[in-house]
PDB file of C-alpha atoms in Angstrom:
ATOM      1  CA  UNK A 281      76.825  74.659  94.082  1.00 46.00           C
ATOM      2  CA  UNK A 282      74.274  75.188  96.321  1.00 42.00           C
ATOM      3  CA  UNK A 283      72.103  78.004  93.713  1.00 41.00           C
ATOM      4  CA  UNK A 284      72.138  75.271  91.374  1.00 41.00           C
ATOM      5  CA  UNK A 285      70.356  72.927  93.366  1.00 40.00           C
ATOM      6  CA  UNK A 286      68.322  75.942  94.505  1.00 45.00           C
ATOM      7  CA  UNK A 287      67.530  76.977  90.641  1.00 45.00           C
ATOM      8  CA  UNK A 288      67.007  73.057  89.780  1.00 43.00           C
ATOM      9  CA  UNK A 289      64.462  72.755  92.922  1.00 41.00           C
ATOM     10  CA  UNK A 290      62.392  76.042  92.097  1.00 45.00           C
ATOM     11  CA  UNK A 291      62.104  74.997  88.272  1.00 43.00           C
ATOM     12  CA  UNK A 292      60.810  71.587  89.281  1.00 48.00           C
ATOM     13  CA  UNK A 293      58.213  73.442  91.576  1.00 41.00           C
ATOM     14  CA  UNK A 294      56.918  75.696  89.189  1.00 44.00           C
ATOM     15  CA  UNK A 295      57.285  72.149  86.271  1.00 47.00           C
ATOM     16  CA  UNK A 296      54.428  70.658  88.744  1.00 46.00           C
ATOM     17  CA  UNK A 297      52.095  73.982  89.023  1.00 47.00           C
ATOM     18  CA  UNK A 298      52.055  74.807  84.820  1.00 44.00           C
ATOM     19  CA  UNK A 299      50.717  71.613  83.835  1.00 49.00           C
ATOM     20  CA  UNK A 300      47.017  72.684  84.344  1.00 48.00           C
ATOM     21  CA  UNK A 301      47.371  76.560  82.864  1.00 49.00           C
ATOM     22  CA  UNK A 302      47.154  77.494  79.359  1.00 54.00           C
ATOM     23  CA  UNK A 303      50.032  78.440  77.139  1.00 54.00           C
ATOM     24  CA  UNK A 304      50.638  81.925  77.872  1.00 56.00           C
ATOM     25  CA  UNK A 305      51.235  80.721  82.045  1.00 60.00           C
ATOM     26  CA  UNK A 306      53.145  77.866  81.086  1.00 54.00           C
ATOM     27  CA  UNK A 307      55.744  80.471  78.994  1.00 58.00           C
ATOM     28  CA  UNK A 308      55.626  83.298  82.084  1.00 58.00           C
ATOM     29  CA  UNK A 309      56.763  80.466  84.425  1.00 58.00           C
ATOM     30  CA  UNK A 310      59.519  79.058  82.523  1.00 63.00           C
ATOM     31  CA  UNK A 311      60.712  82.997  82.322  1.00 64.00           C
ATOM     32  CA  UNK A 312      60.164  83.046  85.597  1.00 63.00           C
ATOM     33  CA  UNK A 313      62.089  79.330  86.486  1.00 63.00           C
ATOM     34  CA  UNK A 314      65.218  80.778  84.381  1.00 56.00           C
ATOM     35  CA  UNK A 315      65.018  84.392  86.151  1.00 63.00           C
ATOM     36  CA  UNK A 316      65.111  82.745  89.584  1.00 57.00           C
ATOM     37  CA  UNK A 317      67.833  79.940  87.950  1.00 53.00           C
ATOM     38  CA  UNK A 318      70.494  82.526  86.844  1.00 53.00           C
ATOM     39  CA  UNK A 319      69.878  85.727  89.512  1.00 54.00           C
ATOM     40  CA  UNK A 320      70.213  83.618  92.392  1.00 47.00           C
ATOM     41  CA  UNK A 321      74.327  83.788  92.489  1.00 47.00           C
ATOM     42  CA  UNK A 322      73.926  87.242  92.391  1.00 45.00           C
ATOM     43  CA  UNK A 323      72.196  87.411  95.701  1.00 43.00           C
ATOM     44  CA  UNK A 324      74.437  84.664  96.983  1.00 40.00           C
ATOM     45  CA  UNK A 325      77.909  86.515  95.987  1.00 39.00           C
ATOM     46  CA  UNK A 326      77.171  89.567  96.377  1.00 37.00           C
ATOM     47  CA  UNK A 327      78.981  91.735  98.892  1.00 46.00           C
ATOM     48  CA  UNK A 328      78.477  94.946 100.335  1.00 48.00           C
ATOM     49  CA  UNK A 329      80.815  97.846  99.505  1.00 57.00           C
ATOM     50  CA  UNK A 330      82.822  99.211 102.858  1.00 78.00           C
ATOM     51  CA  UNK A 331      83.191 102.903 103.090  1.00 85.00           C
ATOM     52  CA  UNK A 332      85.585 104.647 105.419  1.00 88.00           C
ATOM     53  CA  UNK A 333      86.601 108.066 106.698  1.00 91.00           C
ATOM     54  CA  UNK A 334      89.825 109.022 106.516  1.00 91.00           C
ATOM     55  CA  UNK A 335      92.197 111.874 107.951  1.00 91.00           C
ATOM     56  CA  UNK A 336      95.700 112.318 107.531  1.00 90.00           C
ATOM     57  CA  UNK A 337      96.544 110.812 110.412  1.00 91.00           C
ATOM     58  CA  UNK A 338      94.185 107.877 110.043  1.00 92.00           C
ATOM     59  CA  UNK A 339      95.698 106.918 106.461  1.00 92.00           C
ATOM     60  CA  UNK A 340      98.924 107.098 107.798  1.00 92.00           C
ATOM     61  CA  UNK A 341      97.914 104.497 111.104  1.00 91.00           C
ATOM     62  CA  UNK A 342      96.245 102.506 108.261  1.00 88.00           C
ATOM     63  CA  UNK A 343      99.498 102.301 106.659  1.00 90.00           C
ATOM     64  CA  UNK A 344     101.733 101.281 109.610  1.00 89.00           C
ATOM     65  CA  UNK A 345      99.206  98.437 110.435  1.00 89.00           C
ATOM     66  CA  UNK A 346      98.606  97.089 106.930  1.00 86.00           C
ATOM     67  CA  UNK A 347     100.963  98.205 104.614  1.00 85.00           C
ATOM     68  CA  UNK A 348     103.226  95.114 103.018  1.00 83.00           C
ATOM     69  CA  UNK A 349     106.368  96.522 103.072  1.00 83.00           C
ATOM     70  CA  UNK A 350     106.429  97.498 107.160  1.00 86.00           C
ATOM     71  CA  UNK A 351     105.247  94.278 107.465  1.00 86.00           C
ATOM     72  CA  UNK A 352     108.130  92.817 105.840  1.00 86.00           C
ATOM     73  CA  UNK A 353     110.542  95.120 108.292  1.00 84.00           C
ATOM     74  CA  UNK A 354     108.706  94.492 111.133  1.00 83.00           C
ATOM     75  CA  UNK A 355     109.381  90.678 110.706  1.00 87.00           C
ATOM     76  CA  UNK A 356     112.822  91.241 109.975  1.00 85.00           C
ATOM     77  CA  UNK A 357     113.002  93.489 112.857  1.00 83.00           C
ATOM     78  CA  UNK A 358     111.873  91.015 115.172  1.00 86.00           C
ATOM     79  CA  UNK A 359     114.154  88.240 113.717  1.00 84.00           C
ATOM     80  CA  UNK A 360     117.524  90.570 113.999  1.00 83.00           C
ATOM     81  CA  UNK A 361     116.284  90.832 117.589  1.00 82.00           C
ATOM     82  CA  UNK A 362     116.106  87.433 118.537  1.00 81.00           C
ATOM     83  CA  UNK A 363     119.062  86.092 117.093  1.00 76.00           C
ATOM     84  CA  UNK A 364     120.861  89.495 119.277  1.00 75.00           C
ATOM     85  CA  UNK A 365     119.053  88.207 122.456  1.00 73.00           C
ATOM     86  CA  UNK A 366     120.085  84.905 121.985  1.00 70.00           C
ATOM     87  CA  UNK A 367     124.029  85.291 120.914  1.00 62.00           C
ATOM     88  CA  UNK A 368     124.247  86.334 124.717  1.00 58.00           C
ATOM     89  CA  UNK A 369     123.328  82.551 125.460  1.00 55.00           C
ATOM     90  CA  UNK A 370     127.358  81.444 124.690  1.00 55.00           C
ATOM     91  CA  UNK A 371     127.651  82.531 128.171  1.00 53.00           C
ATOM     92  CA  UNK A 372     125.821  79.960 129.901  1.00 52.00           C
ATOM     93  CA  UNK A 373     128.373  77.527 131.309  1.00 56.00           C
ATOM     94  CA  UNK A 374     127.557  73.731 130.252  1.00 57.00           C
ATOM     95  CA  UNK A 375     127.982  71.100 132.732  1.00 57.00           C
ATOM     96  CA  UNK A 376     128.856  67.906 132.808  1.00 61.00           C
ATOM     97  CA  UNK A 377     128.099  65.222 135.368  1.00 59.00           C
ATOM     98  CA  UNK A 378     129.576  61.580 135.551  1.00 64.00           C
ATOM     99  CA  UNK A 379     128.741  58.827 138.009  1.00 59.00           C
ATOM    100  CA  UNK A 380     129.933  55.117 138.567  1.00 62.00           C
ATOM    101  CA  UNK A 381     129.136  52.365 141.189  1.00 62.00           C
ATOM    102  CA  UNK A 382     131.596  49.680 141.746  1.00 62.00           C
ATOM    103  CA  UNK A 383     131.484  46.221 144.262  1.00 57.00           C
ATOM    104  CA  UNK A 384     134.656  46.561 144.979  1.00 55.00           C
ATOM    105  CA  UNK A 385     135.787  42.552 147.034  1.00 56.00           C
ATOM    106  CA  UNK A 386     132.593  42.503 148.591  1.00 56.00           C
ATOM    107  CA  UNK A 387     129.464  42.677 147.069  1.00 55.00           C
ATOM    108  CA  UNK A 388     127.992  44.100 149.964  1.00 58.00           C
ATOM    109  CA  UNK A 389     130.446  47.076 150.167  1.00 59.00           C
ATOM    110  CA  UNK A 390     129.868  48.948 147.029  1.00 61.00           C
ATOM    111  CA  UNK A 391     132.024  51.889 145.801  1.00 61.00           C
ATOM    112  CA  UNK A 392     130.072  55.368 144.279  1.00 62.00           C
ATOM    113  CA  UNK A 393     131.532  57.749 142.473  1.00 62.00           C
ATOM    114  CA  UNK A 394     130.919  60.972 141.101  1.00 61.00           C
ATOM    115  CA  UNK A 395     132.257  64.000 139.205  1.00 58.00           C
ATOM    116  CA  UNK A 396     130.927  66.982 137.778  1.00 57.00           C
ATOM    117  CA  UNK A 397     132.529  69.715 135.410  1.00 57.00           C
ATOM    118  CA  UNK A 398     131.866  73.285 134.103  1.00 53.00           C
ATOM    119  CA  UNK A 399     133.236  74.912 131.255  1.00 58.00           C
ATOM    120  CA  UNK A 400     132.639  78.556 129.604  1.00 53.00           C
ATOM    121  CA  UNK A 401     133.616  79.154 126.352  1.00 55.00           C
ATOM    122  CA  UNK A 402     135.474  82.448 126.090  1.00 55.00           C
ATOM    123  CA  UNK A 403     136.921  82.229 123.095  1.00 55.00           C
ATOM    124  CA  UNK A 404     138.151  85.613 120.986  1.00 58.00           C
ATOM    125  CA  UNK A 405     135.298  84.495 118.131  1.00 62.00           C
ATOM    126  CA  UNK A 406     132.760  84.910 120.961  1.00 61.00           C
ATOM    127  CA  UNK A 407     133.000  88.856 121.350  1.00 62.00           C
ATOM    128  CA  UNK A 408     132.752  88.851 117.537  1.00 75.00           C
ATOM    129  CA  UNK A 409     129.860  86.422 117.221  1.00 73.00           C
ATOM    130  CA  UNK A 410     127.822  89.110 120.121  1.00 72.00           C
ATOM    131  CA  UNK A 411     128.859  91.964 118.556  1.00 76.00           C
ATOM    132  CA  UNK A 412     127.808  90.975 114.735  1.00 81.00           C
ATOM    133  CA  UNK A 413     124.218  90.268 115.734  1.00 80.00           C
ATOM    134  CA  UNK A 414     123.982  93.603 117.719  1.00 82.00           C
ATOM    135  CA  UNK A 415     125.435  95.204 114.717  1.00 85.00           C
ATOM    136  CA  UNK A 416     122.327  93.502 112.661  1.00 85.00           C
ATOM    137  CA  UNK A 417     119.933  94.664 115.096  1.00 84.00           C
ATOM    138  CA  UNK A 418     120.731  97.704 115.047  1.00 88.00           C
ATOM    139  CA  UNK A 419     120.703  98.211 111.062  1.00 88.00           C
ATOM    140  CA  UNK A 420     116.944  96.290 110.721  1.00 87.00           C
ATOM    141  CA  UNK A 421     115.729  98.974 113.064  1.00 89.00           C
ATOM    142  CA  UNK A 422     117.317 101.483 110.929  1.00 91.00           C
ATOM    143  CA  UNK A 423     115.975 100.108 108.315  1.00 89.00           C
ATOM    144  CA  UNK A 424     112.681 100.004 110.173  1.00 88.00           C
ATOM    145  CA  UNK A 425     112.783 103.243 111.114  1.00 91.00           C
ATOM    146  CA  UNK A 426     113.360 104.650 107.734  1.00 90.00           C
ATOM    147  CA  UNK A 427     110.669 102.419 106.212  1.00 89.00           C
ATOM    148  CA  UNK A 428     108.249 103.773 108.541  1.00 91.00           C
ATOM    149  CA  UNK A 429     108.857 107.686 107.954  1.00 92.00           C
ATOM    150  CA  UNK A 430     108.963 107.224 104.081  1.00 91.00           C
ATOM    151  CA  UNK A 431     105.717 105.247 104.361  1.00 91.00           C
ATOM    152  CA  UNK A 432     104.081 108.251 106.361  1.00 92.00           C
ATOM    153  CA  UNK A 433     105.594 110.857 103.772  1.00 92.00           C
ATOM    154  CA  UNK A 434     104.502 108.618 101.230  1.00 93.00           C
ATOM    155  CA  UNK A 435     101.065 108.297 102.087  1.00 93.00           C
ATOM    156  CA  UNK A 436     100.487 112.370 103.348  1.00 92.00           C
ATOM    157  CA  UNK A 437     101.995 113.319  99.580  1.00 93.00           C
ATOM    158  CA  UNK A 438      99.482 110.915  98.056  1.00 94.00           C
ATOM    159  CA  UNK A 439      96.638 111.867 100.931  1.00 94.00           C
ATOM    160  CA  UNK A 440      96.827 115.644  99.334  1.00 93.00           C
ATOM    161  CA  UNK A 441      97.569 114.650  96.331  1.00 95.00           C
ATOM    162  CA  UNK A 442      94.202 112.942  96.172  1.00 95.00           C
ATOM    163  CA  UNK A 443      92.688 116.389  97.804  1.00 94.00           C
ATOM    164  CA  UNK A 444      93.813 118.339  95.110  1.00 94.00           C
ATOM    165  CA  UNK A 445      93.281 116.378  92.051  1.00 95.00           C
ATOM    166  CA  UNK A 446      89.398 116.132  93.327  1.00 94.00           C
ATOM    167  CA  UNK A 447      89.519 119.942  93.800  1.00 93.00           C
ATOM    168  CA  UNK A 448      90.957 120.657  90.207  1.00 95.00           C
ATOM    169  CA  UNK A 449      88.481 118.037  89.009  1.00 96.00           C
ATOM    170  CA  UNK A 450      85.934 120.492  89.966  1.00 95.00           C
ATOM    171  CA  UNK A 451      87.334 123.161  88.615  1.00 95.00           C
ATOM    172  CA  UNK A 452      87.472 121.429  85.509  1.00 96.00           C
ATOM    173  CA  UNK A 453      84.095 120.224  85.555  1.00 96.00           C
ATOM    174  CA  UNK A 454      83.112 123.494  85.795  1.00 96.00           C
ATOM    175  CA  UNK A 455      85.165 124.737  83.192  1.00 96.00           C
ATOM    176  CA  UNK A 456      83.164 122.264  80.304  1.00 96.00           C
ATOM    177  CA  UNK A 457      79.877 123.490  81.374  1.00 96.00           C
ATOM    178  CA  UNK A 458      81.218 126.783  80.699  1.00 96.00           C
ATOM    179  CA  UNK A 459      82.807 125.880  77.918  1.00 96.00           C
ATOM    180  CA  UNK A 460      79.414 124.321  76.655  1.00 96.00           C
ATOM    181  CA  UNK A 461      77.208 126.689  77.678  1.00 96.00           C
ATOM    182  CA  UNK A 462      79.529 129.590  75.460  1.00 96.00           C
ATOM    183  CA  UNK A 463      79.178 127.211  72.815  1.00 95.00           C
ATOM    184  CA  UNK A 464      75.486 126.792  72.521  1.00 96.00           C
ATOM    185  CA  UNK A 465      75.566 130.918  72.644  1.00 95.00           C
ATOM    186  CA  UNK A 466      77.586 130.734  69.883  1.00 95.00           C
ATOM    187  CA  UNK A 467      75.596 128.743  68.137  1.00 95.00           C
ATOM    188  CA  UNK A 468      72.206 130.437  68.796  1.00 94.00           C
ATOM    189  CA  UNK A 469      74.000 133.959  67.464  1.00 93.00           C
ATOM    190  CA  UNK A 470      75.544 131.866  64.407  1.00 93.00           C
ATOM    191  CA  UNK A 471      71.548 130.814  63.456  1.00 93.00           C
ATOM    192  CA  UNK A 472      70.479 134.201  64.114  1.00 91.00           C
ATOM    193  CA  UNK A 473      73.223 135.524  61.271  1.00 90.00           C
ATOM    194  CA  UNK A 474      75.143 137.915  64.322  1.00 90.00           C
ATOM    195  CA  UNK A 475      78.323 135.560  64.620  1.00 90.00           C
ATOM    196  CA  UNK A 476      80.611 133.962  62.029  1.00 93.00           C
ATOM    197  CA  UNK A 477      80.722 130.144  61.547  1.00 93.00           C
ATOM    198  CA  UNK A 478      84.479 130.249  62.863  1.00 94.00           C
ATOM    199  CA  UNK A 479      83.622 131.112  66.119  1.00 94.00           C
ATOM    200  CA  UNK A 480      81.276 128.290  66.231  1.00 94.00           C
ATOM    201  CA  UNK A 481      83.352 126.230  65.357  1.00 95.00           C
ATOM    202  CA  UNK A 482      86.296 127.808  67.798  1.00 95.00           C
ATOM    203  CA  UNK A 483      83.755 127.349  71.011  1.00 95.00           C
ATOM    204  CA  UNK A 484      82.956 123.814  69.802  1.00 95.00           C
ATOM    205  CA  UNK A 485      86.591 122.845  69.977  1.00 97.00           C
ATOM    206  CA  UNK A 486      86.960 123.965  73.239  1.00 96.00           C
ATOM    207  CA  UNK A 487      84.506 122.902  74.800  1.00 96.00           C
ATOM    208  CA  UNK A 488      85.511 119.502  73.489  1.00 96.00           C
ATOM    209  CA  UNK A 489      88.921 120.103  74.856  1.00 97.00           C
ATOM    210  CA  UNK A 490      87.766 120.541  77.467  1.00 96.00           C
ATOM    211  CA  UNK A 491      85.293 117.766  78.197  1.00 96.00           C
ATOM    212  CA  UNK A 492      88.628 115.303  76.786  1.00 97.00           C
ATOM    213  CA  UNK A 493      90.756 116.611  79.613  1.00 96.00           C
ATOM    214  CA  UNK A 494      88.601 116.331  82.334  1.00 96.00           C
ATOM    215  CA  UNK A 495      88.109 112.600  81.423  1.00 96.00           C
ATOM    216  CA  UNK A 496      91.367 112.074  81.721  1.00 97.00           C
ATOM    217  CA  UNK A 497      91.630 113.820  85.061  1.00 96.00           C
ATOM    218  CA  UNK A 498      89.036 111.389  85.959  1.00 96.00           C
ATOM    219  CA  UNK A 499      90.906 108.319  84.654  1.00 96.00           C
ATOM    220  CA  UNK A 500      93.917 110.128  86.567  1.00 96.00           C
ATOM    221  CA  UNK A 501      91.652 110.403  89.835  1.00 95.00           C
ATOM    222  CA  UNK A 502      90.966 106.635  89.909  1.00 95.00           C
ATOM    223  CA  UNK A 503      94.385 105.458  89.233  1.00 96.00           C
ATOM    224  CA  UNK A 504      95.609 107.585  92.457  1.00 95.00           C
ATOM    225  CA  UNK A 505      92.461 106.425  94.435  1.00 95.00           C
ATOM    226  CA  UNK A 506      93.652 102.681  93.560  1.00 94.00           C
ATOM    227  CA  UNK A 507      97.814 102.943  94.273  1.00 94.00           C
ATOM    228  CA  UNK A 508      96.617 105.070  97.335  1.00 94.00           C
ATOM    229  CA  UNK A 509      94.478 101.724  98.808  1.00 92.00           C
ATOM    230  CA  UNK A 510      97.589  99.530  97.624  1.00 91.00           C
ATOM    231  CA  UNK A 511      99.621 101.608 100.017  1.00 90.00           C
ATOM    232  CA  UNK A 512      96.953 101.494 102.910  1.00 91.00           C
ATOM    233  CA  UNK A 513      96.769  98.118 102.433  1.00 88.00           C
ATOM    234  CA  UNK A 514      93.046  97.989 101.607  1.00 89.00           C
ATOM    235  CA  UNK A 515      90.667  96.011  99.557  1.00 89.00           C
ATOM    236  CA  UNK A 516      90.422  97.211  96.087  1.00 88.00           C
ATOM    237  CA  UNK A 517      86.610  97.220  96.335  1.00 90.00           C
ATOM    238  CA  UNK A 518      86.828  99.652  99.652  1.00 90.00           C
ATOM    239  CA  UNK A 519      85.589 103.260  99.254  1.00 92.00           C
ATOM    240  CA  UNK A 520      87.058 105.647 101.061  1.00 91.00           C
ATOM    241  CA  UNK A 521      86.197 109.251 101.940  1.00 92.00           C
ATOM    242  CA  UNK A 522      89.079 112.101 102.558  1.00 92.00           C
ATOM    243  CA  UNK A 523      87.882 114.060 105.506  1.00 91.00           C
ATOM    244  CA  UNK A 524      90.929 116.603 105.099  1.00 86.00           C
ATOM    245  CA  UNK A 525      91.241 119.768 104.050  1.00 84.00           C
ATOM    246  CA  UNK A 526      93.935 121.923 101.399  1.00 81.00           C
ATOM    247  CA  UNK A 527      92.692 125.053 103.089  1.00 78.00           C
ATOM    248  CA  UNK A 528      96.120 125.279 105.809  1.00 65.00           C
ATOM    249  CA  UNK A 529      98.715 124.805 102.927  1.00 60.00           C
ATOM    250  CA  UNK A 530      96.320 127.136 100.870  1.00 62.00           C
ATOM    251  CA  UNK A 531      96.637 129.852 103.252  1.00 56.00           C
ATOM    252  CA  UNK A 532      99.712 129.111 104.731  1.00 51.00           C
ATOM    253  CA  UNK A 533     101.982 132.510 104.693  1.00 53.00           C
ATOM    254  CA  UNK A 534     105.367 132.781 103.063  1.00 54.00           C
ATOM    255  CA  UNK A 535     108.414 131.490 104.359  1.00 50.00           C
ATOM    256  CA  UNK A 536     110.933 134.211 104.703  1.00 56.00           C
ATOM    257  CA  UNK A 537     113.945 134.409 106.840  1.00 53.00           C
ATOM    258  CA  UNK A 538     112.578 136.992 109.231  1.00 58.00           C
ATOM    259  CA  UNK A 539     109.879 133.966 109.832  1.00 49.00           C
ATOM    260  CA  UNK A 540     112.219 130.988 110.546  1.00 47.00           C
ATOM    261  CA  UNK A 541     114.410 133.262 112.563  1.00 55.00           C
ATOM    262  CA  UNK A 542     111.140 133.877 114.715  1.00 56.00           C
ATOM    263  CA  UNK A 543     110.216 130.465 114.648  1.00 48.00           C
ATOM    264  CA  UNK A 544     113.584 129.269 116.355  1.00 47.00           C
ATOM    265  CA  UNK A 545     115.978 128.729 113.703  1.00 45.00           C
ATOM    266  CA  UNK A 546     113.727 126.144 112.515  1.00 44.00           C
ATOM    267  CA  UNK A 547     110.617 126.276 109.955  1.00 41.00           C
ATOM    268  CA  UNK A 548     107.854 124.674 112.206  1.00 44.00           C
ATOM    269  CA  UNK A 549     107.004 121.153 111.060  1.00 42.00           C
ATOM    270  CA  UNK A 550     103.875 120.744 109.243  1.00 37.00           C
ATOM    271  CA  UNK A 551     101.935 117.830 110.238  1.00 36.00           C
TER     272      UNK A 551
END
């Protein structure tokens, strides 16, 4: 590889400089031949980390253009379409064309000849041929259809999902350093003889509760961050930033009856 060579050349170089310095330079430029030997595929490899904005609507076009599974349908889709267009082509006549040349007596009075024929097949099997790929059509884009919308319901669940799960990380977050700051009062009332050892011990337990829990909301956090990519079809080492909000479902007002009547007949679709 080419940092070998690179790490092999610059420990030659400094070889040729150290053999004229004392001890002490000769040992800071081997360090420094070995440094330069092993960092160098670090520089090479290394890659910088994308970061993206997302809103609803974005993860959900992000989903329709990458995801693995439309893919999939959309192939299918266009496969089921072809073979429909082209069962039509059992229609186009074939025809047949025959010549012949004969002398006849005479060499120099030569007979032609020629014949030509058309045929169409119109056979019952035909209709039924036509009609299955239609039939197949029609179902992939169904299918299609269907994968699209529970793609884009998948993703907005998993969009908001995300949303909350940072909020209630928060929340929790604030909840240990509550949690710890009760316990070091505790604890400075317990040394000055005004609070029993059990409630020491009580606010010590809590606050490790708590600080346990919202670790695992964290572990929690990352595994939705990672199936959420998978969906979007992004790299694993993308980061991405939710530029929604919870604040409309948050404040959104009860559904009654007197509401959807008002509305139509119909609860208005949230988007």
């Amino acid at each position: 590889p080419r940092y070998l060579l690179d790490g092999a050349i610059c420990f030659q170089v400094y070889r040729g400089k150290i053999r004229n310095r004392n001890e002490k330079d000769v040992l800071f430029h081997i360090l420094l031949a070995f440094l330069a030997f092993f960092t160098a595929p670090l520089f090479i490899f290394a890659k910088e980390t994308d970061t993206i904005s997302l809103s609803p609507e974005d993860a959900v076009n992000y989903a329709l253009e990458k995801n693995i599974s439309i893919k999939r349908e959309k192939i299918s889709l266009g496969s089921t379409k072809r073979a429909s267009s082209s069962s039509w082509n059992i229609f186009i006549p074939s025809v047949n064309a025959t010549g012949s040349i004969s002398g006849g007596d005479k060499i120099d009075d030569p007979t032609l000849s020629a014949g030509a024929s058309l045929s169409l097949g119109l056979a019952p099997s035909v209709y039924t041929t036509i009609r299955a790929a239609s039939l197949s059509y029609e179902k992939q884009q169904i299918d299609y259809d269907s994968a699209v919308r529970a793609i884009e319901l998948n993703v907005r669940k998993a969009y908001f999902n995300l949303l909350y799960e940072k909020e209630n990380l928060n929340l929790m977050k604030a909840n240990v350093s509550a949690a710890l700051r009760q316990y070091n009062s505790n604890s400075a009332r317990y040394n000055r003889g005004a609070l029993a050892r059990l409630d020491v011990l009580s606010a010590q337990v809590s606050w490790q509760n708590a600080q346990v829990a919202f670790e695992k909301a964290e572990i929690t956090l990352d595994t939705d961050t990672e199936s959420f990519k998978q969906i979007l079809g992004l790299p694993p080492e993308t980061q991405i930033e939710l530029t929604g909000s919870l604040e409309k479902f948050i404040s959104m007002e009860e559904i009654t009856k007197e509401v959807v009547q008002n509305a139509g007949g119909s609860p208005k679709e949230i988007v």
